[in-house]
Amino acid sequence: MARSLWTGSLSFGLVNVPVQLVSAVRDRDVHFHQVHKETGERVQMQRVASTDGKEVDWEDVAKGWETDDDRMIVLTDEDFEAAQPDKTRTVDIDLFVALTDIDPVYFDHPYWLLPAGDGDGPIRAYRLLVDVMAKAGQVAIGRIVLRAKEYLVALREQDGLLSLTTMHFADELRTPDDIGAIPTGKKGKPTKREIDDAVALIGELTDDFKPSRYDDCHRVRLLRLIDEKRKNGEVEIPEHDPEPAPQKAPKDLMAALEESLATARARSKKGGGTATSRGGSKRRAKAG
Amino acid sequence: MPAARSIWNGTITFGSVAIPVKLFSATSPHTLRFREVRASDGATIEHRRIGAESGDEIEYADIEKAYDEGDDGQIVLTKEEIAAAEGTHPKVIAIEHFVRAEEIDPVFYDKPYLVGAQDDGVHGYRVLLAALEKSDKVGIGRFVLRSRENLVAVRPLGGALGIQTMRFDDELVDKSDLELPSLRKKPGAREVKMAGALVEMLQGDWEPEEQHDTYRDAVMDLIERKRHGKEPKKAKRKPEDGGDLADALEASLKGGKPKRKTAAERKKATAGASSAKAKASSGGSKSSSGKPSSGGSTSTATKRASAKKKASTTKKKPSTTKKKAAS
């Protein structure tokens, strides 16, 4: 099981529940080492002080803040803990909201929030929170400090346990206005018929969301090319397909929509559905 | 906010419709950027690549990646060979199909991006956006970002098109992967009832603009104290829990804690915080510029902001505010 990244207390009213945080995501990427391209010697990262060139052990590394008058303020882990001691060891719940009210754009990293220790009292308190949140069908909003940064968090009941997801603060999210992303005005304004056709096309291409059908094709391809290199000593590098050309004139866009719609309808008539997950059944290829 | 620069240009396709777009990060985190320093004297630290056996420094240009095969040695791959895993259309976000938005559990969503239209893409962009908004569907596709293919959701985001990278199912840690103590010790009926009442008291609306990062200010404050040679404030630890569950619930219900701010308090806090934000952002892009710059007024601006905000951040105090819907 994954190590706990944080232990502390979940506070709900005056009830404090000892809890630990475990990541709900595991890294399944294919990993590489850095090596010297000729000798194959493994590369190591060494930390040295810029002033005297001496190696610095990991335990002697701290965080430095450069002031505007060129002084370096050194901050240790204890300093970060002490900055707001209540916050660094407690997740305070002080609001319950409907999950569907939160746009997923707010969500960052998911964790499991598990009971710490197995004393009778703490377990009962944990169970109480699980049960009551399952019943309320709502998520609890609180805060947590992780790696010297504060996050908003959403807690909810999942599978009889509590999950915690870190969230962005509203002012950490860019709005479309910030980047001028929303095309407005007359240019390219869609007609009703175009929208209707696009909605119909989306309808034809709609399927249930089944997360297990999606493979990590990138991982599969990486493992395949490692294999190829092992066998042949080289890897065949494929040419890139040309980028598809946009439909510049409105009539071309309309034609593309109608053509796609006709194709999709013909396919669903044949009963082929929209199964498009690439990589098919090779799910859960082990990543070394 | 500094002018946004696109991080990726390419084409969204659905059916045979091709829409040239550009991508922008939808987040700009508040993280304070620190330098890595030696604890004893604050000397900045440099990273050096050395040979694990020889100890000789190795130039970046001489580095390749190798896949470790344990006792069988390693397989060295060139950068071009690794890039072959990106597939044959790295500049396309191909929507494979659509799903109903409400079917996707938020646990699958990872990093969000905002999509803008390139000149030739405006019309197609607006058609796709309007159709997604009307149908409440999400497009599922794939695309390569930073040399890695991602599963992505294409969906409306604040009136624009957004995409959000998604986690694969087998990346998620299930309950069965966890070591758990027995959770069979059930709370009593009275406790469940009281806890339920407490949840109801704390129910409210999701108003993310009201939530502000206060820890960042506390760290800035700490830096200021250290800078002037003052001791960091003594840490006051909360007493650990040890009390009776039912008693704690009862006390909470009687107003011992629930501390949702009153409307007036909240308004005050928001006003203070937004002026703080305005000041802080006038300090430029410090927090996102990679390292704290030594020049300029940035840290003073942040300091002022933090002082201002602190004054307006109400301490945790009991409040009798009840559930909004009920009042």
CSV table of C-alpha atoms in Angstrom, one decimal, chain A residues 8-209:
chain,number,residue,atom,x,y,z
A,8,GLY,CA,-3.3,14.7,11.3
A,9,SER,CA,-6.7,15.3,12.5
A,10,LEU,CA,-10.0,15.8,10.7
A,11,SER,CA,-12.1,18.3,12.7
A,12,PHE,CA,-15.8,18.4,12.4
A,13,GLY,CA,-17.5,20.6,14.9
A,14,LEU,CA,-15.7,19.6,18.1
A,15,VAL,CA,-15.1,16.1,16.9
A,16,ASN,CA,-11.5,15.3,16.0
A,17,VAL,CA,-10.7,12.2,14.1
A,18,PRO,CA,-7.1,11.1,13.7
A,19,VAL,CA,-6.6,10.4,10.0
A,20,GLN,CA,-3.9,9.8,7.4
A,21,LEU,CA,-3.7,10.8,3.8
A,22,VAL,CA,-2.8,8.3,1.0
A,23,SER,CA,-2.6,9.1,-2.7
A,24,ALA,CA,-5.5,7.7,-4.7
A,25,VAL,CA,-3.3,7.8,-7.8
A,26,ARG,CA,-0.4,5.6,-8.6
A,27,ASP,CA,2.3,6.3,-11.1
A,28,ARG,CA,2.2,3.8,-13.9
A,29,ASP,CA,4.5,5.6,-16.3
A,30,VAL,CA,7.4,3.8,-17.8
A,31,HIS,CA,10.5,5.3,-16.1
A,32,PHE,CA,14.0,5.8,-17.5
A,33,HIS,CA,17.3,6.5,-16.0
A,34,GLN,CA,19.6,9.1,-17.3
A,35,VAL,CA,22.8,7.6,-18.7
A,36,HIS,CA,25.9,8.8,-20.6
A,37,LYS,CA,25.1,8.2,-24.2
A,38,GLU,CA,28.5,6.6,-25.0
A,39,THR,CA,29.5,4.8,-21.9
A,40,GLY,CA,26.0,4.0,-20.6
A,41,GLU,CA,27.2,5.1,-17.1
A,42,ARG,CA,24.3,6.0,-14.9
A,43,VAL,CA,23.9,9.7,-14.2
A,44,GLN,CA,23.5,10.9,-10.7
A,45,MET,CA,22.3,14.3,-9.6
A,46,GLN,CA,24.6,15.9,-7.1
A,47,ARG,CA,23.8,19.0,-5.0
A,48,VAL,CA,26.7,21.4,-4.4
A,49,ALA,CA,26.8,24.7,-2.7
A,50,SER,CA,27.4,27.5,-5.2
A,51,THR,CA,29.8,29.3,-2.8
A,52,ASP,CA,32.3,26.6,-2.0
A,53,GLY,CA,31.4,23.8,-4.4
A,54,LYS,CA,31.0,21.3,-1.5
A,55,GLU,CA,28.4,18.6,-1.8
A,56,VAL,CA,25.3,19.2,0.2
A,57,ASP,CA,23.4,16.2,1.7
A,58,TRP,CA,19.7,16.0,1.3
A,59,GLU,CA,19.2,16.5,5.1
A,60,ASP,CA,21.0,19.8,4.9
A,61,VAL,CA,18.8,21.2,2.2
A,62,ALA,CA,16.4,24.0,3.2
A,63,LYS,CA,14.3,26.5,1.5
A,64,GLY,CA,15.6,30.0,0.9
A,65,TRP,CA,13.7,33.2,0.2
A,66,GLU,CA,15.6,35.9,-1.4
A,67,THR,CA,14.6,39.3,-0.1
A,68,ASP,CA,14.6,42.5,-2.1
A,69,ASP,CA,17.9,43.6,-0.5
A,70,ASP,CA,19.6,40.4,-1.5
A,71,ARG,CA,19.5,38.6,1.8
A,72,MET,CA,18.6,34.9,1.9
A,73,ILE,CA,16.1,33.9,4.6
A,74,VAL,CA,16.4,30.2,5.4
A,75,LEU,CA,13.3,28.3,6.2
A,76,THR,CA,13.2,24.8,7.6
A,77,ASP,CA,10.4,22.3,7.8
A,78,GLU,CA,9.8,23.3,11.4
A,79,ASP,CA,9.3,26.9,10.3
A,80,PHE,CA,6.7,25.9,7.8
A,81,GLU,CA,4.9,23.8,10.4
A,82,ALA,CA,5.0,26.7,12.9
A,83,ALA,CA,3.6,29.3,10.4
A,84,GLN,CA,0.1,28.1,11.1
A,85,PRO,CA,0.2,25.1,13.4
A,86,ASP,CA,-3.5,24.5,13.4
A,87,LYS,CA,-3.6,24.4,9.7
A,88,THR,CA,-0.6,22.1,9.1
A,89,ARG,CA,-2.0,19.3,11.2
A,90,THR,CA,-5.8,19.7,10.9
A,91,VAL,CA,-8.4,19.5,8.1
A,92,ASP,CA,-11.2,21.7,9.3
A,93,ILE,CA,-14.6,21.0,7.8
A,94,ASP,CA,-16.9,24.0,8.0
A,95,LEU,CA,-19.2,23.7,5.0
A,96,PHE,CA,-21.2,21.1,3.2
A,97,VAL,CA,-22.2,21.6,-0.5
A,98,ALA,CA,-23.6,19.5,-3.3
A,99,LEU,CA,-20.9,17.8,-5.4
A,100,THR,CA,-22.6,18.7,-8.6
A,101,ASP,CA,-22.3,22.4,-7.7
A,102,ILE,CA,-18.5,22.2,-8.0
A,103,ASP,CA,-17.1,22.4,-11.5
A,104,PRO,CA,-14.4,19.7,-12.0
A,105,VAL,CA,-12.0,22.4,-13.0
A,106,TYR,CA,-11.5,23.0,-9.3
A,107,PHE,CA,-10.3,19.5,-8.6
A,108,ASP,CA,-6.6,18.8,-8.4
A,109,HIS,CA,-5.3,15.6,-6.8
A,110,PRO,CA,-7.4,12.8,-5.2
A,111,TYR,CA,-6.4,11.1,-2.0
A,112,TRP,CA,-7.9,8.6,0.4
A,113,LEU,CA,-8.4,9.9,3.9
A,114,LEU,CA,-8.1,6.8,6.2
A,115,PRO,CA,-8.3,6.4,9.9
A,116,ALA,CA,-5.0,6.6,11.7
A,117,GLY,CA,-4.6,4.0,14.4
A,118,ASP,CA,-7.2,1.5,15.3
A,119,GLY,CA,-8.5,2.6,18.7
A,120,ASP,CA,-12.2,2.1,19.3
A,121,GLY,CA,-13.0,5.8,19.7
A,122,PRO,CA,-11.2,7.1,16.5
A,123,ILE,CA,-12.6,4.3,14.4
A,124,ARG,CA,-16.1,5.0,15.6
A,125,ALA,CA,-15.7,8.7,14.9
A,126,TYR,CA,-14.4,7.9,11.4
A,127,ARG,CA,-17.3,5.6,10.8
A,128,LEU,CA,-19.7,8.3,12.0
A,129,LEU,CA,-18.4,10.7,9.5
A,130,VAL,CA,-18.5,8.2,6.7
A,131,ASP,CA,-22.1,7.2,7.5
A,132,VAL,CA,-23.3,10.7,7.9
A,133,MET,CA,-21.7,11.9,4.7
A,134,ALA,CA,-23.1,9.0,2.8
A,135,LYS,CA,-26.5,9.9,4.1
A,136,ALA,CA,-26.3,13.6,3.4
A,137,GLY,CA,-25.0,12.9,-0.1
A,138,GLN,CA,-22.9,16.0,0.0
A,139,VAL,CA,-19.2,16.9,0.0
A,140,ALA,CA,-17.5,18.7,2.9
A,141,ILE,CA,-15.3,21.6,2.1
A,142,GLY,CA,-12.2,22.3,4.2
A,143,ARG,CA,-8.5,23.2,3.9
A,144,ILE,CA,-5.2,21.3,4.1
A,145,VAL,CA,-1.6,22.4,4.0
A,146,LEU,CA,0.6,20.1,2.0
A,147,ARG,CA,4.2,20.7,1.0
A,148,ALA,CA,4.1,24.3,2.3
A,149,LYS,CA,1.0,25.2,0.2
A,150,GLU,CA,-2.6,25.5,1.3
A,151,TYR,CA,-5.3,23.8,-0.7
A,152,LEU,CA,-9.0,23.9,-0.5
A,153,VAL,CA,-10.3,20.3,-0.2
A,154,ALA,CA,-13.5,18.4,-0.9
A,155,LEU,CA,-14.2,15.4,1.2
A,156,ARG,CA,-16.8,12.8,0.3
A,157,GLU,CA,-17.8,9.3,1.1
A,158,GLN,CA,-16.7,6.8,-1.5
A,159,ASP,CA,-16.8,3.0,-1.1
A,160,GLY,CA,-17.4,3.3,2.7
A,161,LEU,CA,-14.3,5.5,3.1
A,162,LEU,CA,-13.6,9.1,3.0
A,163,SER,CA,-11.8,10.6,0.0
A,164,LEU,CA,-10.2,13.9,-0.1
A,165,THR,CA,-9.5,15.9,-3.2
A,166,THR,CA,-7.3,19.0,-3.2
A,167,MET,CA,-8.8,21.9,-5.1
A,168,HIS,CA,-7.6,25.2,-6.6
A,169,PHE,CA,-8.6,28.5,-5.1
A,170,ALA,CA,-10.8,30.5,-7.4
A,171,ASP,CA,-8.1,33.1,-8.0
A,172,GLU,CA,-5.7,30.4,-9.1
A,173,LEU,CA,-8.0,29.6,-12.1
A,174,ARG,CA,-7.7,31.7,-15.2
A,175,THR,CA,-11.0,32.8,-16.7
A,176,PRO,CA,-11.6,32.7,-20.5
A,177,ASP,CA,-11.6,36.5,-20.3
A,178,ASP,CA,-8.0,36.4,-19.0
A,179,ILE,CA,-6.8,34.9,-22.3
A,180,GLY,CA,-9.5,36.2,-24.7
A,181,ALA,CA,-10.5,32.6,-25.5
A,182,ILE,CA,-14.2,33.2,-26.2
A,183,PRO,CA,-14.8,34.1,-29.8
A,184,THR,CA,-17.7,36.6,-29.9
A,185,GLY,CA,-19.4,38.9,-32.3
A,186,LYS,CA,-20.4,38.2,-35.9
A,187,LYS,CA,-17.3,36.3,-37.0
A,188,GLY,CA,-18.1,32.6,-37.3
A,189,LYS,CA,-21.4,32.8,-35.5
A,190,PRO,CA,-23.0,29.4,-35.8
A,191,THR,CA,-26.4,29.0,-37.5
A,192,LYS,CA,-29.2,27.0,-35.9
A,193,ARG,CA,-28.8,24.4,-38.5
A,194,GLU,CA,-25.1,24.0,-37.9
A,195,ILE,CA,-25.7,23.6,-34.1
A,196,ASP,CA,-28.5,21.1,-34.7
A,197,ASP,CA,-26.3,19.1,-37.0
A,198,ALA,CA,-23.4,19.2,-34.5
A,199,VAL,CA,-25.8,18.2,-31.7
A,200,ALA,CA,-27.1,15.3,-33.8
A,201,LEU,CA,-23.5,14.2,-34.6
A,202,ILE,CA,-22.6,14.3,-30.9
A,203,GLY,CA,-25.7,12.2,-30.2
A,204,GLU,CA,-24.6,9.6,-32.8
A,205,LEU,CA,-21.2,9.5,-31.3
A,206,THR,CA,-22.4,9.3,-27.7
A,207,ASP,CA,-21.6,6.2,-25.6
A,208,ASP,CA,-21.5,5.4,-21.9
A,209,PHE,CA,-18.5,6.5,-19.9
